[in-house]
Short mmCIF file of C-alpha atoms and ligand atoms in Angstrom, two decimals:
data_model
loop_
_atom_site.label_atom_id
_atom_site.label_comp_id
_atom_site.label_asym_id
_atom_site.label_seq_id
_atom_site.Cartn_x
_atom_site.Cartn_y
_atom_site.Cartn_z
CA UNK A 32 -41.30 -15.67 7.59
CA UNK A 33 -42.53 -15.69 4.00
CA UNK A 34 -46.00 -14.59 2.93
CA UNK A 35 -47.99 -15.22 -0.22
CA UNK A 36 -49.84 -12.37 -1.86
CA UNK A 37 -52.72 -13.15 -4.16
CA UNK A 38 -54.93 -10.87 -6.19
CA UNK A 39 -57.99 -12.98 -6.88
CA UNK A 40 -60.55 -13.21 -9.61
CA UNK A 41 -58.52 -14.69 -12.47
CA UNK A 42 -59.60 -18.00 -13.99
CA UNK A 43 -56.90 -20.70 -14.10
CA UNK A 44 -55.79 -21.83 -17.55
CA UNK A 45 -52.99 -24.07 -18.79
CA UNK A 46 -50.85 -26.99 -17.71
CA UNK A 47 -50.03 -27.64 -14.08
CA UNK A 48 -47.59 -30.48 -13.31
CA UNK A 49 -48.42 -32.78 -10.38
CA UNK A 50 -45.48 -33.98 -8.29
CA UNK A 51 -44.82 -37.19 -6.40
CA UNK A 52 -47.00 -37.76 -3.33
CA UNK A 53 -45.61 -36.48 -0.04
CA UNK A 54 -47.56 -39.10 1.89
CA UNK A 55 -46.08 -41.89 -0.22
CA UNK A 56 -42.52 -40.50 -0.32
CA UNK A 57 -42.24 -40.29 3.47
CA UNK A 58 -43.00 -43.95 4.29
CA UNK A 59 -40.94 -45.08 1.26
CA UNK A 60 -37.95 -43.17 2.60
CA UNK A 61 -38.46 -44.69 6.05
CA UNK A 62 -38.63 -48.19 4.53
CA UNK A 63 -35.01 -47.75 3.38
CA UNK A 64 -33.99 -48.38 7.01
CA UNK A 65 -35.14 -51.99 6.55
CA UNK A 66 -32.13 -52.89 4.39
CA UNK A 67 -28.33 -52.55 4.21
CA UNK A 68 -28.65 -52.02 0.46
CA UNK A 69 -29.43 -48.84 -1.46
CA UNK A 70 -33.00 -47.77 -2.07
CA UNK A 71 -33.35 -45.27 -4.93
CA UNK A 72 -36.54 -43.25 -5.06
CA UNK A 73 -37.54 -41.27 -8.13
CA UNK A 74 -40.18 -38.56 -8.49
CA UNK A 75 -39.66 -37.35 -4.92
CA UNK A 76 -41.28 -33.93 -4.34
CA UNK A 77 -39.11 -31.01 -3.18
CA UNK A 78 -40.69 -30.37 0.20
CA UNK A 79 -39.45 -29.35 3.61
CA UNK A 80 -40.92 -32.55 5.12
CA UNK A 81 -38.72 -34.62 2.77
CA UNK A 82 -35.60 -32.65 3.78
CA UNK A 83 -36.47 -33.00 7.44
CA UNK A 84 -36.92 -36.76 7.09
CA UNK A 85 -33.55 -37.03 5.33
CA UNK A 86 -32.00 -35.48 8.44
CA UNK A 87 -33.84 -37.92 10.69
CA UNK A 88 -32.75 -40.94 8.63
CA UNK A 89 -29.18 -39.59 8.58
CA UNK A 90 -29.27 -39.58 12.36
CA UNK A 91 -29.90 -43.35 12.30
CA UNK A 92 -26.95 -43.92 9.96
CA UNK A 93 -28.53 -43.70 6.52
CA UNK A 94 -26.52 -42.00 3.79
CA UNK A 95 -29.10 -39.85 2.06
CA UNK A 96 -28.27 -38.02 -1.16
CA UNK A 97 -30.27 -36.08 -3.72
CA UNK A 98 -28.92 -36.48 -7.22
CA UNK A 99 -28.98 -33.53 -9.60
CA UNK A 100 -31.18 -33.29 -12.63
CA UNK A 101 -30.31 -35.75 -15.38
CA UNK A 102 -29.93 -34.83 -19.05
CA UNK A 103 -33.23 -34.74 -20.84
CA UNK A 104 -35.24 -34.69 -17.63
CA UNK A 105 -38.28 -32.41 -17.61
CA UNK A 106 -38.05 -29.18 -15.63
CA UNK A 107 -40.81 -30.36 -13.34
CA UNK A 108 -39.47 -33.89 -12.76
CA UNK A 109 -39.11 -34.75 -9.11
CA UNK A 110 -35.86 -35.44 -7.29
CA UNK A 111 -34.08 -38.77 -7.21
CA UNK A 112 -33.00 -39.67 -3.70
CA UNK A 113 -30.68 -42.52 -2.77
CA UNK A 114 -30.81 -43.90 0.75
CA UNK A 115 -28.28 -46.42 2.09
CA UNK A 116 -28.65 -47.53 5.68
CA UNK A 117 -25.69 -49.93 5.68
CA UNK A 118 -25.41 -49.86 9.46
CA UNK A 119 -27.93 -48.51 11.93
CA UNK A 120 -25.74 -46.35 14.16
CA UNK A 121 -28.43 -45.01 16.49
CA UNK A 122 -31.83 -46.50 17.36
CA UNK A 123 -33.07 -43.36 19.12
CA UNK A 124 -35.23 -40.82 17.25
CA UNK A 125 -35.00 -37.72 19.43
CA UNK A 126 -37.74 -35.30 20.40
CA UNK A 127 -36.14 -32.36 18.57
CA UNK A 128 -36.47 -34.18 15.24
CA UNK A 129 -39.67 -36.23 15.65
CA UNK A 130 -41.75 -33.47 17.23
CA UNK A 131 -41.71 -31.53 13.96
CA UNK A 132 -43.22 -34.22 11.77
CA UNK A 133 -45.60 -36.94 12.85
CA UNK A 134 -44.70 -39.39 10.08
CA UNK A 135 -41.16 -39.64 11.41
CA UNK A 136 -42.57 -41.68 14.30
CA UNK A 137 -42.92 -44.53 11.79
CA UNK A 138 -39.12 -45.13 11.93
CA UNK A 139 -40.00 -47.21 14.99
CA UNK A 140 -41.01 -50.12 12.72
CA UNK A 141 -37.84 -50.59 10.63
CA UNK A 142 -35.53 -49.81 13.57
CA UNK A 143 -37.26 -52.43 15.71
CA UNK A 144 -37.55 -55.01 12.93
CA UNK A 145 -33.92 -54.69 11.91
CA UNK A 146 -32.10 -54.18 15.22
CA UNK A 147 -34.53 -55.48 17.86
CA UNK A 148 -34.88 -52.10 19.58
CA UNK A 149 -36.06 -48.55 19.03
CA UNK A 150 -36.47 -45.51 21.21
CA UNK A 151 -38.66 -42.94 19.50
CA UNK A 152 -40.06 -39.69 20.84
CA UNK A 153 -43.83 -39.39 20.87
CA UNK A 154 -44.76 -37.44 17.72
CA UNK A 155 -45.84 -33.90 16.84
CA UNK A 156 -47.23 -32.76 13.49
CA UNK A 157 -50.14 -30.67 12.28
CA UNK A 158 -52.54 -29.27 14.86
CA UNK A 159 -55.58 -31.19 13.67
CA UNK A 160 -56.46 -33.36 16.62
CA UNK A 161 -55.01 -35.47 19.41
CA UNK A 162 -53.58 -38.04 16.99
CA UNK A 163 -52.54 -40.86 19.33
CA UNK A 164 -50.20 -43.75 18.41
CA UNK A 165 -51.92 -46.49 20.45
CA UNK A 166 -52.83 -48.51 17.34
CA UNK A 167 -49.29 -48.39 15.98
CA UNK A 168 -48.00 -49.70 19.30
CA UNK A 169 -50.72 -52.38 19.42
CA UNK A 170 -49.55 -53.57 15.99
CA UNK A 171 -45.94 -53.87 17.16
CA UNK A 172 -47.00 -55.67 20.35
CA UNK A 173 -48.97 -58.16 18.29
CA UNK A 174 -45.71 -58.91 16.48
CA UNK A 175 -44.05 -59.73 19.81
CA UNK A 176 -42.50 -56.39 20.79
CA UNK A 177 -42.49 -55.12 24.35
CA UNK A 178 -43.46 -51.47 24.60
CA UNK A 179 -42.85 -49.01 27.40
CA UNK A 180 -43.29 -45.25 27.58
CA UNK A 181 -40.37 -43.53 29.33
CA UNK A 182 -40.15 -39.75 29.66
CA UNK A 183 -41.96 -38.96 26.43
CA UNK A 184 -40.27 -41.75 24.49
CA UNK A 185 -41.67 -45.04 23.27
CA UNK A 186 -39.15 -47.78 24.00
CA UNK A 187 -39.83 -50.86 21.87
CA UNK A 188 -37.87 -54.07 22.21
CA UNK A 189 -37.80 -57.43 20.49
CA UNK A 190 -34.38 -58.86 21.31
CA UNK A 191 -35.09 -62.15 19.54
CA UNK A 192 -36.72 -60.48 16.54
CA UNK A 193 -40.36 -59.88 15.66
CA UNK A 194 -42.78 -62.77 15.13
CA UNK A 195 -45.59 -62.87 12.57
CA UNK A 196 -49.00 -62.29 14.14
CA UNK A 197 -52.54 -61.07 13.63
CA UNK A 198 -53.27 -57.35 13.68
CA UNK A 199 -56.92 -56.33 13.58
CA UNK A 200 -57.20 -52.55 13.55
CA UNK A 201 -60.39 -51.36 15.32
CA UNK A 202 -60.16 -48.17 13.24
CA UNK A 203 -58.59 -47.58 9.83
CA UNK A 204 -55.17 -46.01 10.29
CA UNK A 205 -52.77 -45.13 7.50
CA UNK A 206 -49.74 -44.79 9.77
CA UNK A 207 -50.71 -47.95 11.65
CA UNK A 208 -50.88 -49.89 8.39
CA UNK A 209 -47.51 -48.52 7.19
CA UNK A 210 -45.97 -49.45 10.54
CA UNK A 211 -47.44 -52.95 10.60
CA UNK A 212 -46.45 -53.57 6.99
CA UNK A 213 -42.83 -52.51 7.46
CA UNK A 214 -42.42 -54.41 10.71
CA UNK A 215 -44.00 -57.60 9.33
CA UNK A 216 -41.68 -57.79 6.31
CA UNK A 217 -38.76 -58.87 8.54
CA UNK A 218 -40.78 -60.80 11.16
CA UNK A 219 -40.46 -64.54 11.52
CA UNK A 220 -43.61 -66.08 9.99
CA UNK A 221 -46.88 -64.80 8.59
CA UNK A 222 -48.69 -61.62 9.58
CA UNK A 223 -52.30 -60.87 8.73
CA UNK A 224 -53.40 -57.23 8.87
CA UNK A 225 -57.19 -56.84 9.05
CA UNK A 226 -59.08 -53.58 8.47
CA UNK A 227 -55.93 -52.24 6.81
CA UNK A 228 -55.91 -48.77 5.27
CA UNK A 229 -56.57 -49.03 1.51
CA UNK A 230 -55.00 -45.70 0.60
CA UNK A 231 -52.93 -45.72 -2.62
CA UNK A 232 -49.90 -44.66 -0.56
CA UNK A 233 -50.09 -47.97 1.35
CA UNK A 234 -50.16 -49.89 -1.93
CA UNK A 235 -47.19 -47.81 -3.15
CA UNK A 236 -45.17 -48.68 -0.05
CA UNK A 237 -46.04 -52.37 -0.51
CA UNK A 238 -45.03 -52.22 -4.19
CA UNK A 239 -41.59 -50.92 -3.23
CA UNK A 240 -41.21 -53.44 -0.39
CA UNK A 241 -42.05 -56.23 -2.85
CA UNK A 242 -39.29 -54.94 -5.16
CA UNK A 243 -36.99 -55.14 -2.12
CA UNK A 244 -37.88 -58.82 -1.74
CA UNK A 245 -40.79 -58.65 0.72
CA UNK A 246 -43.63 -61.16 0.37
CA UNK A 247 -46.86 -59.18 0.59
CA UNK A 248 -50.31 -59.80 -0.84
CA UNK A 249 -53.52 -57.80 -0.62
CA UNK A 250 -52.03 -54.28 -0.24
CA UNK A 251 -54.67 -51.78 -1.37
CA UNK A 252 -57.43 -53.99 0.13
CA UNK A 253 -58.56 -54.20 3.75
CA UNK A 254 -56.70 -57.52 4.34
CA UNK A 255 -52.94 -57.65 3.85
CA UNK A 256 -50.90 -60.82 4.32
CA UNK A 257 -47.14 -60.64 4.83
CA UNK A 258 -44.77 -63.62 4.90
CA UNK A 259 -41.66 -62.43 6.68
CA UNK A 260 -38.22 -62.80 5.08
CA UNK A 261 -34.80 -62.71 6.84
CA UNK A 262 -33.51 -59.70 4.89
CA UNK A 263 -34.47 -57.22 2.19
CA UNK A 264 -32.50 -55.89 -0.81
CA UNK A 265 -32.25 -52.49 -2.42
CA UNK A 266 -34.69 -51.31 -5.10
CA UNK A 267 -35.58 -48.52 -7.51
CA UNK A 268 -39.06 -47.07 -7.15
CA UNK A 269 -40.91 -44.05 -8.56
CA UNK A 270 -43.27 -42.33 -6.10
CA UNK A 271 -46.89 -42.25 -7.27
CA UNK A 272 -48.49 -38.88 -8.18
CA UNK A 273 -49.85 -36.75 -5.34
CA UNK A 274 -53.63 -37.17 -5.26
CA UNK A 275 -54.04 -34.42 -2.66
CA UNK A 276 -52.06 -31.91 -4.73
CA UNK A 277 -54.21 -33.03 -7.69
CA UNK A 278 -57.46 -32.55 -5.79
CA UNK A 279 -56.33 -29.20 -4.42
CA UNK A 280 -55.72 -27.66 -7.85
CA UNK A 281 -58.88 -29.31 -9.17
CA UNK A 282 -60.85 -27.54 -6.39
CA UNK A 283 -59.08 -24.28 -7.26
CA UNK A 284 -60.14 -24.38 -10.92
CA UNK A 285 -63.65 -25.48 -9.96
CA UNK A 286 -63.81 -22.32 -7.84
CA UNK A 287 -62.15 -19.77 -10.13
CA UNK A 288 -63.45 -21.25 -13.37
CA UNK A 289 -61.12 -21.99 -16.26
CA UNK A 290 -59.51 -25.06 -17.78
CA UNK A 291 -56.36 -26.80 -16.54
CA UNK A 292 -54.53 -29.99 -17.32
CA UNK A 293 -53.17 -31.57 -14.15
CA UNK A 294 -50.22 -33.21 -15.81
CA UNK A 295 -49.32 -36.69 -14.55
CA UNK A 296 -52.45 -36.92 -12.34
CA UNK A 297 -54.65 -40.02 -12.20
CA UNK A 298 -58.42 -40.05 -11.60
CA UNK A 299 -58.28 -43.60 -10.17
CA UNK A 300 -56.38 -42.26 -7.13
CA UNK A 301 -59.15 -39.78 -6.36
CA UNK A 302 -62.43 -40.99 -7.82
CA UNK A 303 -64.55 -39.92 -4.84
CA UNK A 304 -63.39 -36.30 -5.02
CA UNK A 305 -63.77 -36.16 -8.80
CA UNK A 306 -67.33 -37.51 -8.49
CA UNK A 307 -68.05 -34.69 -6.06
CA UNK A 308 -66.47 -32.11 -8.38
CA UNK A 309 -68.62 -33.36 -11.26
CA UNK A 310 -71.70 -32.95 -9.05
CA UNK A 311 -70.52 -29.42 -8.25
CA UNK A 312 -70.52 -28.62 -11.96
CA UNK A 313 -66.90 -29.10 -13.03
CA UNK A 314 -66.00 -31.28 -15.99
CA UNK A 315 -63.33 -33.86 -15.23
CA UNK A 316 -61.69 -36.03 -17.90
CA UNK A 317 -58.75 -38.41 -17.80
CA UNK A 318 -56.46 -37.85 -20.77
CA UNK A 319 -53.20 -39.57 -21.68
CA UNK A 320 -51.25 -36.71 -20.18
CA UNK A 321 -53.19 -36.33 -16.96
CA UNK A 322 -56.54 -35.06 -15.68
CA UNK A 323 -58.29 -32.12 -17.29
CA UNK A 324 -60.58 -30.06 -15.07
CA UNK A 325 -62.83 -27.36 -16.44
CA UNK A 326 -65.65 -25.14 -15.26
CA UNK A 327 -67.23 -22.65 -17.58
CA UNK A 328 -69.67 -19.85 -16.81
CA UNK A 329 -72.13 -22.07 -14.91
CA UNK A 330 -72.55 -21.69 -11.16
CA UNK A 331 -71.09 -23.84 -8.38
CA UNK A 332 -73.69 -26.32 -7.11
CA UNK A 333 -73.67 -27.04 -3.35
CA UNK A 334 -72.83 -30.68 -2.52
CA UNK A 335 -72.71 -32.42 0.89
CA UNK A 336 -69.56 -34.36 1.72
CA UNK A 337 -68.42 -36.69 4.50
CA UNK A 338 -64.72 -37.51 4.89
CA UNK A 339 -63.87 -41.20 5.03
CA UNK A 340 -60.89 -43.49 4.66
CA UNK A 341 -60.00 -44.39 1.05
CA UNK A 342 -61.85 -44.87 -1.29
CA UNK A 343 -64.08 -42.27 0.40
CA UNK A 344 -63.64 -38.50 0.23
CA UNK A 345 -60.21 -37.69 1.82
CA UNK A 346 -59.90 -35.61 4.96
CA UNK A 347 -56.83 -34.03 3.34
CA UNK A 348 -59.17 -32.30 0.84
CA UNK A 349 -61.85 -31.26 3.30
CA UNK A 350 -60.53 -27.71 3.85
CA UNK A 351 -60.05 -27.12 0.11
CA UNK A 352 -63.57 -28.35 -0.63
CA UNK A 353 -64.94 -26.07 2.06
CA UNK A 354 -63.24 -23.12 0.36
CA UNK A 355 -64.99 -24.11 -2.87
CA UNK A 356 -68.39 -24.40 -1.16
CA UNK A 357 -68.13 -20.86 0.23
CA UNK A 358 -68.99 -19.66 -3.29
CA UNK A 359 -71.66 -22.27 -4.06
CA UNK A 360 -75.24 -21.35 -5.02
CA UNK A 361 -76.71 -22.58 -1.74
CA UNK A 362 -75.97 -24.45 1.48
CA UNK A 363 -73.71 -27.48 1.86
CA UNK A 364 -72.84 -29.67 4.85
CA UNK A 365 -69.29 -30.95 5.26
CA UNK A 366 -68.78 -33.66 7.88
CA UNK A 367 -65.30 -34.51 9.18
CA UNK A 368 -65.07 -38.05 10.57
CA UNK A 369 -61.30 -38.71 10.57
CA UNK A 370 -59.90 -35.96 12.80
CA UNK A 371 -61.87 -34.27 15.57
CA UNK A 372 -60.31 -30.85 15.27
CA UNK A 373 -59.79 -30.25 11.60
CA UNK A 374 -61.79 -27.04 11.22
CA UNK A 375 -59.07 -24.49 11.92
CA UNK A 376 -59.61 -22.98 8.48
CA UNK A 377 -63.22 -22.03 9.27
CA UNK A 378 -62.44 -18.81 11.12
CA UNK A 379 -59.83 -17.83 8.52
CA UNK A 380 -62.18 -18.44 5.58
CA UNK A 381 -64.62 -16.21 7.46
CA UNK A 382 -62.10 -13.35 7.07
CA UNK A 383 -62.71 -13.60 3.33
CA UNK A 384 -66.43 -13.18 4.02
CA UNK A 385 -67.38 -16.87 4.04
CA UNK A 386 -70.44 -17.87 6.08
CA UNK A 387 -69.71 -21.12 7.90
CA UNK A 388 -71.31 -22.49 11.07
CA UNK A 389 -69.97 -25.45 13.03
CA UNK A 390 -72.28 -28.06 14.50
CA UNK A 391 -70.16 -30.78 16.14
CA UNK A 392 -68.30 -32.65 13.43
CA UNK A 393 -70.19 -30.82 10.65
CA UNK A 394 -69.60 -27.47 8.99
CA UNK A 395 -72.63 -25.85 7.42
CA UNK A 396 -71.49 -23.60 4.60
CA UNK A 397 -73.76 -20.97 3.16
CA UNK A 398 -72.43 -20.09 -0.27
CA UNK A 399 -71.94 -16.43 -1.17
CA UNK A 400 -71.70 -14.83 -4.61
CA UNK A 401 -68.45 -13.02 -3.78
CA UNK A 402 -65.60 -13.29 -1.30
CA UNK A 403 -63.34 -10.35 -0.47
CA UNK A 404 -59.55 -10.60 -0.07
CA UNK A 405 -58.06 -10.27 3.46
CA UNK A 406 -54.98 -11.13 5.52
CA UNK A 407 -55.23 -14.77 6.67
CA UNK A 408 -53.12 -17.31 8.51
CA UNK A 409 -53.47 -21.05 9.04
CA UNK A 410 -52.19 -23.65 11.43
CA UNK A 411 -51.85 -26.66 9.20
CA UNK A 412 -50.89 -27.61 5.71
CA UNK A 413 -54.23 -28.31 4.05
CA UNK A 414 -55.95 -25.45 5.88
CA UNK A 415 -53.31 -23.07 4.52
CA UNK A 416 -53.90 -24.15 0.97
CA UNK A 417 -57.66 -23.76 1.38
CA UNK A 418 -56.94 -20.09 2.07
CA UNK A 419 -54.89 -19.86 -1.11
CA UNK A 420 -57.85 -21.28 -3.04
CA UNK A 421 -60.19 -18.83 -1.34
CA UNK A 422 -57.79 -16.00 -2.18
CA UNK A 423 -57.66 -17.01 -5.85
CA UNK A 424 -61.43 -16.67 -6.08
CA UNK A 425 -61.84 -13.59 -3.86
CA UNK A 426 -62.01 -10.02 -5.06
CA UNK A 427 -58.89 -7.98 -4.29
CA UNK A 428 -55.80 -8.85 -2.28
CA UNK A 429 -55.34 -11.79 0.08
CA UNK A 430 -52.14 -12.15 2.08
CA UNK A 431 -51.49 -15.68 3.38
CA UNK A 432 -49.15 -15.73 6.37
CA UNK A 433 -47.11 -18.63 7.81
CA UNK A 434 -46.28 -20.02 4.43
CA UNK A 435 -43.92 -22.62 5.96
CA UNK A 436 -46.98 -24.85 6.40
CA UNK A 437 -47.47 -24.81 2.62
CA UNK A 438 -43.82 -25.61 1.99
CA UNK A 439 -44.24 -28.85 3.94
CA UNK A 440 -46.59 -30.24 1.32
CA UNK A 441 -46.87 -28.17 -1.87
CA UNK A 442 -43.89 -27.88 -4.17
CA UNK A 443 -43.53 -24.55 -6.02
CA UNK A 444 -47.16 -23.67 -5.35
CA UNK A 445 -46.94 -20.03 -6.40
CA UNK A 446 -44.88 -20.84 -9.52
CA UNK A 447 -47.34 -23.50 -10.66
CA UNK A 448 -50.31 -21.19 -10.15
CA UNK A 449 -48.56 -18.21 -11.73
CA UNK A 450 -47.99 -20.24 -14.89
CA UNK A 451 -51.74 -20.91 -14.99
CA UNK A 452 -52.62 -17.23 -14.95
CA UNK A 453 -53.02 -16.54 -11.23
CA UNK A 454 -51.76 -13.25 -9.81
CA UNK A 455 -49.67 -14.62 -6.97
CA UNK A 456 -46.25 -13.92 -5.49
CA UNK A 457 -44.15 -14.95 -2.52
CA UNK A 458 -42.85 -12.15 -0.35
CA UNK A 459 -39.77 -13.15 1.62
CA UNK A 460 -38.95 -12.15 5.16
CA UNK A 461 -40.73 -10.70 8.16
CA UNK A 462 -43.62 -8.34 7.72
C1 LIG B 761 -52.01 -39.96 7.40
O1 LIG B 761 -51.84 -39.59 8.75
C2 LIG B 761 -51.59 -38.77 6.57
N1 LIG B 761 -50.19 -38.45 6.85
C3 LIG B 761 -52.48 -37.59 6.89
O2 LIG B 761 -52.11 -36.51 6.04
C4 LIG B 761 -53.94 -37.97 6.61
O3 LIG B 761 -54.78 -36.91 6.98
C5 LIG B 761 -54.31 -39.23 7.40
O4 LIG B 761 -53.36 -40.29 7.11
C6 LIG B 761 -55.69 -39.74 7.09
O5 LIG B 761 -55.81 -40.01 5.73
C7 LIG B 761 -49.22 -39.05 6.15
O6 LIG B 761 -49.45 -39.94 5.35
C8 LIG B 761 -47.82 -38.60 6.39
P1 LIG B 761 -54.27 -42.10 10.56
P2 LIG B 761 -51.89 -40.67 9.90
O7 LIG B 761 -53.41 -42.96 11.41
O8 LIG B 761 -51.33 -41.95 9.39
C9 LIG B 761 -56.72 -42.20 14.69
C10 LIG B 761 -51.48 -34.29 5.51
O9 LIG B 761 -52.08 -33.20 5.56
N2 LIG B 761 -55.60 -42.98 15.25
O10 LIG B 761 -54.87 -42.73 9.35
O11 LIG B 761 -51.27 -40.06 11.08
C11 LIG B 761 -56.29 -40.77 14.37
O12 LIG B 761 -56.32 -39.96 15.52
C12 LIG B 761 -51.61 -35.30 6.64
O13 LIG B 761 -50.74 -34.64 4.58
C13 LIG B 761 -55.74 -43.49 16.53
O14 LIG B 761 -56.76 -43.32 17.20
O15 LIG B 761 -53.46 -40.80 10.13
C14 LIG B 761 -57.30 -40.40 13.33
O16 LIG B 761 -58.50 -40.04 13.95
C15 LIG B 761 -52.31 -34.76 7.83
N3 LIG B 761 -54.71 -44.22 17.05
C16 LIG B 761 -57.52 -41.70 12.56
O17 LIG B 761 -57.06 -42.73 13.44
C17 LIG B 761 -53.56 -44.44 16.35
O18 LIG B 761 -52.66 -45.11 16.89
C18 LIG B 761 -56.77 -41.82 11.23
O19 LIG B 761 -55.41 -41.50 11.44
C19 LIG B 761 -53.45 -43.93 15.05
C20 LIG B 761 -54.49 -43.20 14.52
#
């Protein structure tokens, strides 16, 4: 198992390219199951979750290929992936594949919409809470599917096809909205999705589906209307930039000090977090090339944050922001409202000397002038990267274990940081 070794205390300087968004690429790839034609996705990040999903889609009959780098393409350009699901050869998504990545559960929507049946293992994923799928199943039922749970599998059937319907989510769910959107594109009639997730990744999925011939309005707002069509075509689509990768490196430079250009990043995808970073004392500017984030010699001001669905402060940046607050000039309160168990990084940040107390859904962080490097380990993707950020700002050596979590969601993390002046290296193999 690889480790990452960091010697902290260096400010970050330079240009750091931002890749395509993992959480947009995954549903876009899954949407390719909706059509017999070829869907070509550009700017796909090189991540283990993407590779794993290619295997899962292959299992259903999709031909999935990554094309090599084209002439003139920048070194940091993402992959181009072609996906052709001419025939669905298997409507079962087995436990061995689905248990490793929660998003793969979403194949239930295109399989059901296109073939009238799907048998999908209940999901796994990051250890951040119970993460049920009841709302996804409610959405499919509202489109006329029958749902049964058999031996750990969800068996969904709609032998005569899905029918347009009304889906009113009692709670905002990104995966529920992706599922409803994909299923409704091929349903007979009109579907209205109320209290839909407004995340940019939902709008990106809708944009691609529209290129494929779907009739969708309102994506990116809380009310989406879909007029079903009998079939969808192929399309070309470039994945939008990763706002969580953007926010992560922005937090890192706010913590270490320095000046970096997050190339290809967009402030409009992450306004809430940039507002918070400005309040903390960082300077954030949108330029033609990307987002520039700077913090000079001034201190880090403590700021209270509550995670919320988009456009609020994202839960996927909560751990990274907590790392930043451990060095603030005072006390901050960070409230997590999306997942009930997303504080696994607290005890690991404490190994670096951070002072954090949990009170229900709120972490109370008492900023310290210095952190000290230590061996650390995390149990989910964003928690792991919060430890990298902590390590970059700590004195001495930090060794981050279980790096495979990072590889699920951060492409070339150590290379990108190394180019910006960090002292960081990956050490391969077992300790
Ligand atoms: C997506 O997960 C993201 N994953 C998560 O990113 C992200 O943290 C989350 O949205 C919230 O923004 C991908 O896009 C691949 P939800 P998702 O359905 O869709 C509850 C990362 O680190 N809920 O919006 O699974 C649920 O328990 C990952 O990249 C139900 O109660 O999240 C949670 O409390 C981690 N019943 C809330 O809704 C359901 O049927 C929001 O979950 C579904 C969800």
